[in-house]
PDB file of C-alpha atoms in Angstrom:
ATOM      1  CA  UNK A  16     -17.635 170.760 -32.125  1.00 94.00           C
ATOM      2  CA  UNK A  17     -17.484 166.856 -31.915  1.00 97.00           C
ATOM      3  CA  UNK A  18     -18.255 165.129 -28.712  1.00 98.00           C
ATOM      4  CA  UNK A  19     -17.096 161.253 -27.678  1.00 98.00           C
ATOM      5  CA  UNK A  20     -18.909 159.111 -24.675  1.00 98.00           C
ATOM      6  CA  UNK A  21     -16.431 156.490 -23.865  1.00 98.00           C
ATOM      7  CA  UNK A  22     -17.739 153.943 -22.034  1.00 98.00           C
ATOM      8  CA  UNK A  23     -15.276 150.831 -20.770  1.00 97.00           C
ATOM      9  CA  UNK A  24     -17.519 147.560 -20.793  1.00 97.00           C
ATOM     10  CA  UNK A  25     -18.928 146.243 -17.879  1.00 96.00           C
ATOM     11  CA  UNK A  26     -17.350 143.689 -14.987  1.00 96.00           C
ATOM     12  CA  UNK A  27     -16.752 140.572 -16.588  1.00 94.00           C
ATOM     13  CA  UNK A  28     -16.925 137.213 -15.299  1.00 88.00           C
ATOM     14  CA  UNK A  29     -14.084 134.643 -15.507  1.00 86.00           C
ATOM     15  CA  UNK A  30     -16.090 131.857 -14.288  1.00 85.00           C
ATOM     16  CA  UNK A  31     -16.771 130.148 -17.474  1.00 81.00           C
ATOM     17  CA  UNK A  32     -13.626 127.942 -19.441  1.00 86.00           C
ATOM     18  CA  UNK A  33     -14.969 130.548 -22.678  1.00 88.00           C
ATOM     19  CA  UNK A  34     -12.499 132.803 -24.967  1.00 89.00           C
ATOM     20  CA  UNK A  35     -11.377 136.315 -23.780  1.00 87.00           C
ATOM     21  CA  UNK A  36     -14.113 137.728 -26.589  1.00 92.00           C
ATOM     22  CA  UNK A  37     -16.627 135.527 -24.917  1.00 92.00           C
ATOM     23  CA  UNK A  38     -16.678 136.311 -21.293  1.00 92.00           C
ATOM     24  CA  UNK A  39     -20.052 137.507 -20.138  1.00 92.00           C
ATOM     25  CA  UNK A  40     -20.829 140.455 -17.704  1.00 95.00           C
ATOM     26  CA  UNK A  41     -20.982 139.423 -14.306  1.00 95.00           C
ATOM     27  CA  UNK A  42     -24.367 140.729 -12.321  1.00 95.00           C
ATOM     28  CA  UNK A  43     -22.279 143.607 -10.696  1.00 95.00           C
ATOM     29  CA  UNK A  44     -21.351 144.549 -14.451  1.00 96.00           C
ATOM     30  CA  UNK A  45     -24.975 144.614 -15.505  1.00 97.00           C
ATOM     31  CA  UNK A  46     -26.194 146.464 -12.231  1.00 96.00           C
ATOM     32  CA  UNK A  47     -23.434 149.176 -13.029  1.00 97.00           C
ATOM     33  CA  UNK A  48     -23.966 149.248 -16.682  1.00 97.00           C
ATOM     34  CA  UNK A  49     -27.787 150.418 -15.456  1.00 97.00           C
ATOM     35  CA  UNK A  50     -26.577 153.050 -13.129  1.00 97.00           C
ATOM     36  CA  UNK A  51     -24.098 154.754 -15.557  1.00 97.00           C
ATOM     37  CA  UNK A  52     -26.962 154.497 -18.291  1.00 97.00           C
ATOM     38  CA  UNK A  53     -29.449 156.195 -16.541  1.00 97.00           C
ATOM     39  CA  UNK A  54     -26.965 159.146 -15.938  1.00 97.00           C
ATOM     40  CA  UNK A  55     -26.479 159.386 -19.384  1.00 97.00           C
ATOM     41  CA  UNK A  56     -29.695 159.168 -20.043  1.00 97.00           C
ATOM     42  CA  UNK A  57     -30.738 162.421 -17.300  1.00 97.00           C
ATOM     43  CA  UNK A  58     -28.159 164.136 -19.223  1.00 96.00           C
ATOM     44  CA  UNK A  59     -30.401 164.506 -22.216  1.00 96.00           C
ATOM     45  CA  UNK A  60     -27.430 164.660 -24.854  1.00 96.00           C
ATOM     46  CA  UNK A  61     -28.327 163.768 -28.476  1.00 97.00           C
ATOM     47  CA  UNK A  62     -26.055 160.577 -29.761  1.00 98.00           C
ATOM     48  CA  UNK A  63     -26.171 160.101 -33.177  1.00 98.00           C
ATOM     49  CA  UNK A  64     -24.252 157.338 -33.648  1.00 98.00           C
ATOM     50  CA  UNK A  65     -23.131 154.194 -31.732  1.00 98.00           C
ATOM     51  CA  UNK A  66     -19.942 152.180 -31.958  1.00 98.00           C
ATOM     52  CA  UNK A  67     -18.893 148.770 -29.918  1.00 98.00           C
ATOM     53  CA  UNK A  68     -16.788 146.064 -29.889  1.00 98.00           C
ATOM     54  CA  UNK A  69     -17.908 143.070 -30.683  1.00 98.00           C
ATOM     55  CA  UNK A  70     -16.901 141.336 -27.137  1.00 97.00           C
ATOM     56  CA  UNK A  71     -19.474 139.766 -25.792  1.00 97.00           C
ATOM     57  CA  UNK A  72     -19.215 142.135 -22.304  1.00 97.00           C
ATOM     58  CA  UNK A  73     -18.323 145.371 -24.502  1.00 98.00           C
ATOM     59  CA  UNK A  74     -22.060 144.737 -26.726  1.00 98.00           C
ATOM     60  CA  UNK A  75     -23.921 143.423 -23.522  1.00 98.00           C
ATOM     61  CA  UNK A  76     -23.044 146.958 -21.856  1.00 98.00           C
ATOM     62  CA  UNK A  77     -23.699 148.705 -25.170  1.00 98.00           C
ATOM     63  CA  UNK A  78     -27.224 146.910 -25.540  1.00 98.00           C
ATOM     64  CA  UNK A  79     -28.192 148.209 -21.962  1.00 98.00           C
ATOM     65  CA  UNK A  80     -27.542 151.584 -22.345  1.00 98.00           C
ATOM     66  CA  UNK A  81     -29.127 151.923 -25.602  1.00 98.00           C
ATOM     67  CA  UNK A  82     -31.958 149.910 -23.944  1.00 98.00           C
ATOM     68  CA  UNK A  83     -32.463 152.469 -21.163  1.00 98.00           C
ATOM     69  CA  UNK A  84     -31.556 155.539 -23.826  1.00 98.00           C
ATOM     70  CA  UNK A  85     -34.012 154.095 -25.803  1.00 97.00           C
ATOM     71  CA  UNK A  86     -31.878 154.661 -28.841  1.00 97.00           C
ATOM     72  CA  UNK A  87     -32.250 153.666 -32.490  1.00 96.00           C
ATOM     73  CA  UNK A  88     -30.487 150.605 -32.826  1.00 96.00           C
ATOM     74  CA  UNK A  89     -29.914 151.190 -36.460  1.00 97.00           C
ATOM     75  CA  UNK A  90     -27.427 153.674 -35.322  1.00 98.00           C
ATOM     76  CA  UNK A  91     -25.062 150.724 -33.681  1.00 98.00           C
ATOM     77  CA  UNK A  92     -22.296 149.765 -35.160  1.00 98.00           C
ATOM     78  CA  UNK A  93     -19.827 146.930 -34.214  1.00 98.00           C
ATOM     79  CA  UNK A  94     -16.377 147.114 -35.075  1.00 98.00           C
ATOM     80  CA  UNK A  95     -13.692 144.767 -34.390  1.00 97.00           C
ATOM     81  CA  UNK A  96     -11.195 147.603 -34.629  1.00 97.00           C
ATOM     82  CA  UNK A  97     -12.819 148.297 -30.910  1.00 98.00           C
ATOM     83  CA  UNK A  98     -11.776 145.467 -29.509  1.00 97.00           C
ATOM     84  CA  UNK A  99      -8.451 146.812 -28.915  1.00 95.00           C
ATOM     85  CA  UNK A 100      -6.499 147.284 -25.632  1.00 92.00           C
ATOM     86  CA  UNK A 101      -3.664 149.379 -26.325  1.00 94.00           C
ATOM     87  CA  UNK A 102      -5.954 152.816 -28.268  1.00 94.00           C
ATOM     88  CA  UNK A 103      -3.876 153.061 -31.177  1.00 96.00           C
ATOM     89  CA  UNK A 104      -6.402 150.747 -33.281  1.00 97.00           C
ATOM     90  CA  UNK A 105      -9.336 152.559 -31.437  1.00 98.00           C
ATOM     91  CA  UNK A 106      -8.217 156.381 -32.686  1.00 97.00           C
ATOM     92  CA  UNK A 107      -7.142 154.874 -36.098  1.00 97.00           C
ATOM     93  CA  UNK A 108     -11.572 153.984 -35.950  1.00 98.00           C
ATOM     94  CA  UNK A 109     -11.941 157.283 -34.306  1.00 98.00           C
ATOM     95  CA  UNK A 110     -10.311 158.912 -37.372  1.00 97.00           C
ATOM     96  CA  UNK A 111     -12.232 157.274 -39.766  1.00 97.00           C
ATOM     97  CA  UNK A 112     -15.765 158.173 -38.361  1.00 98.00           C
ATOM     98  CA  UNK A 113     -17.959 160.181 -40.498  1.00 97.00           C
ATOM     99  CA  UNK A 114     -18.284 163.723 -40.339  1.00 97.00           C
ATOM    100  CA  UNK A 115     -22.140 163.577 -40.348  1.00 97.00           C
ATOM    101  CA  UNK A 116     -21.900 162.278 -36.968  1.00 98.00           C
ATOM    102  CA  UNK A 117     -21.295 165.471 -33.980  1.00 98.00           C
ATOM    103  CA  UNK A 118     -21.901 163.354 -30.964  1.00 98.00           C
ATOM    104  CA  UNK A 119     -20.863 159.353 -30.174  1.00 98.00           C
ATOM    105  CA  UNK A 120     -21.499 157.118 -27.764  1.00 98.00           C
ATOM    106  CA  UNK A 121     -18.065 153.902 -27.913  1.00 98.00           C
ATOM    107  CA  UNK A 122     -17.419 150.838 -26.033  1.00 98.00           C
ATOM    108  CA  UNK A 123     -14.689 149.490 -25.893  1.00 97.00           C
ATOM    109  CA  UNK A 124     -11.872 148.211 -23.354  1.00 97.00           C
ATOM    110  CA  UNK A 125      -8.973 149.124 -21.051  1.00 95.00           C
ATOM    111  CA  UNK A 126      -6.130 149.950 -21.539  1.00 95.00           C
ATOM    112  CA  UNK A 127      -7.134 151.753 -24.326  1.00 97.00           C
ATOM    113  CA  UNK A 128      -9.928 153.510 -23.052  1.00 97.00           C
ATOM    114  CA  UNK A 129      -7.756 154.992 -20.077  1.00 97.00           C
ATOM    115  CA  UNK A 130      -4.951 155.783 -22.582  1.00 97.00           C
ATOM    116  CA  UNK A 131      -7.340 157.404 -24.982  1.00 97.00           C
ATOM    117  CA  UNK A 132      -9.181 159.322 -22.510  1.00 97.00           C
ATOM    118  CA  UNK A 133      -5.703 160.785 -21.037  1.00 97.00           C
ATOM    119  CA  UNK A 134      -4.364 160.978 -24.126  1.00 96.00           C
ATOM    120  CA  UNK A 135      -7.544 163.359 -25.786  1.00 98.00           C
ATOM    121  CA  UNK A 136      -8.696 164.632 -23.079  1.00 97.00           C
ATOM    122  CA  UNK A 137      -7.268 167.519 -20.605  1.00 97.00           C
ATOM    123  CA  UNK A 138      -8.110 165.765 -16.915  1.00 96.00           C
ATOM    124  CA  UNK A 139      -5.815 162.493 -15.984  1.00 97.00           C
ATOM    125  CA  UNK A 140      -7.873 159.410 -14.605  1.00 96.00           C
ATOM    126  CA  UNK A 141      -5.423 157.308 -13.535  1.00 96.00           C
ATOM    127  CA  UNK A 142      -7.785 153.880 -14.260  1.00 95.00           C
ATOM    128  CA  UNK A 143     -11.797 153.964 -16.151  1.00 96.00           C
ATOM    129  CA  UNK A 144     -13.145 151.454 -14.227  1.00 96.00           C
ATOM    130  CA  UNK A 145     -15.658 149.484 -15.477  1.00 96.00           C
ATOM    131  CA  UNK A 146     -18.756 150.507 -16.750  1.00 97.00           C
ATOM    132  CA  UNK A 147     -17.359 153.979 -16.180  1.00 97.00           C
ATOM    133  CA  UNK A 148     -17.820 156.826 -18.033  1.00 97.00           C
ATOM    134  CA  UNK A 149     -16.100 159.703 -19.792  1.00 98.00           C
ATOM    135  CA  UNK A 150     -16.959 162.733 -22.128  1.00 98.00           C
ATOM    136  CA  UNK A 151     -14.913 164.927 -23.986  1.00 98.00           C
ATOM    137  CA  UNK A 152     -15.469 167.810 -26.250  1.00 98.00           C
ATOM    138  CA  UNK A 153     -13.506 168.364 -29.438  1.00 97.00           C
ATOM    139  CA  UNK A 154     -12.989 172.099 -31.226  1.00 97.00           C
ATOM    140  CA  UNK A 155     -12.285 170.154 -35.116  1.00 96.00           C
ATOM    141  CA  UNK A 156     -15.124 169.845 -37.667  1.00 95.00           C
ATOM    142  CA  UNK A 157     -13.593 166.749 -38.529  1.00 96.00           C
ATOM    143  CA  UNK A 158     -13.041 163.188 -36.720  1.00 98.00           C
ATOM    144  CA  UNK A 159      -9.839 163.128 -39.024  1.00 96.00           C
ATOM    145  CA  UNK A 160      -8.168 166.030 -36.937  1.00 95.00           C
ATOM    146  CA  UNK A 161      -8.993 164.655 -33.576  1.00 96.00           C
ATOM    147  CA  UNK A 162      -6.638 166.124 -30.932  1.00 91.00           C
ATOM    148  CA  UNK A 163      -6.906 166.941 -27.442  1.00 95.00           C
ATOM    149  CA  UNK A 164     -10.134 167.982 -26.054  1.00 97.00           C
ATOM    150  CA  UNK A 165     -11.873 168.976 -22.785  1.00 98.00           C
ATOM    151  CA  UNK A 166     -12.858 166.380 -20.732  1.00 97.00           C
ATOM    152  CA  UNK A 167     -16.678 167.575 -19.265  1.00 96.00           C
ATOM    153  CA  UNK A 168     -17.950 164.392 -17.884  1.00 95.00           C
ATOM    154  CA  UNK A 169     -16.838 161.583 -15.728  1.00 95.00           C
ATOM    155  CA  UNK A 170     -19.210 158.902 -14.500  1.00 95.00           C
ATOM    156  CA  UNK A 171     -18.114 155.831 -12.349  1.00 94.00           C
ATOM    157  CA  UNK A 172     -20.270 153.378 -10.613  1.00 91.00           C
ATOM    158  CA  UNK A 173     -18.531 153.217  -7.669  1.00 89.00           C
ATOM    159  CA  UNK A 174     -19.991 156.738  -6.674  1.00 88.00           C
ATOM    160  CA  UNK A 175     -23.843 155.782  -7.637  1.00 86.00           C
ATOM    161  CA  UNK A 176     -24.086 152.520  -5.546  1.00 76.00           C
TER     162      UNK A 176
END
């Protein structure tokens, strides 16, 4: 069994004249990013291993809810193969993870998170929003043979405010 927490970053701002990679959370963002956190955190599921892109708003979510998980951040890794929008460079990571690792925790972006999470898991979501949420289960012993799994969580924001 293999289990996958994606999490889509947090709202961004477009206030500031910076690059796409650069754009900061906007308060809402980190407010949301606290909520869903703390969810994940009441859930008491063991993560043992931590993936993000390096976009400014993807790590800034990623930071908070290993902050509030209180979660080895030895165990992070950031990827620019994460900072991908369409999922095919995301499951080409996905693929590649080691096999020591049974549960993950990855932040990344949409599209690709709502294409991956429709395309692996076995419940449509027609949009993650930000800082939302989704789990899904796997039945492989390896990342390598990822296919569809079960979809057992879905968090979004909009219903903890």
């Amino acid at each position: 069994m293999r289990t996958i927490i994606f999490v889509r970053h947090g709202k961004s701002s477009w206030e500031l004249n910076v690059s796409d990679q650069d754009r900061p959370l906007k308060e809402r963002g980190i407010n949301d990013a606290h909520l869903v956190s703390k969810v994940l955190k009441s859930w008491g599921v063991h993560i043992d291993f931590t993936f993000s892109s390096p976009a400014n708003r993807a790590l800034h979510t990623c930071m908070i809810f290993l902050r509030n998980l209180d979660f080895d951040l030895n165990k992070l890794l950031v990827s620019s193969e994460l900072y991908d929008f369409s999922g095919e460079s995301v499951l080409r990571f996905l693929k590649q993870v080691s096999n020591d690792y049974k549960t993950i925790l990855v932040f990344g972006h949409n599209y690709a998170l709502t294409t991956l999470v429709n395309t692996l898991g076995d419940r449509y979501i027609e949009n993650v929003p930000t800082s939302g949420l989704t789990k899904i289960e796997f039945s492989i012993e390896n990342w390598e043979k990822i296919t569809k799994g079960k979809t057992t969580e879905v968090v979004f924001p909009k219903e903890l405010r």
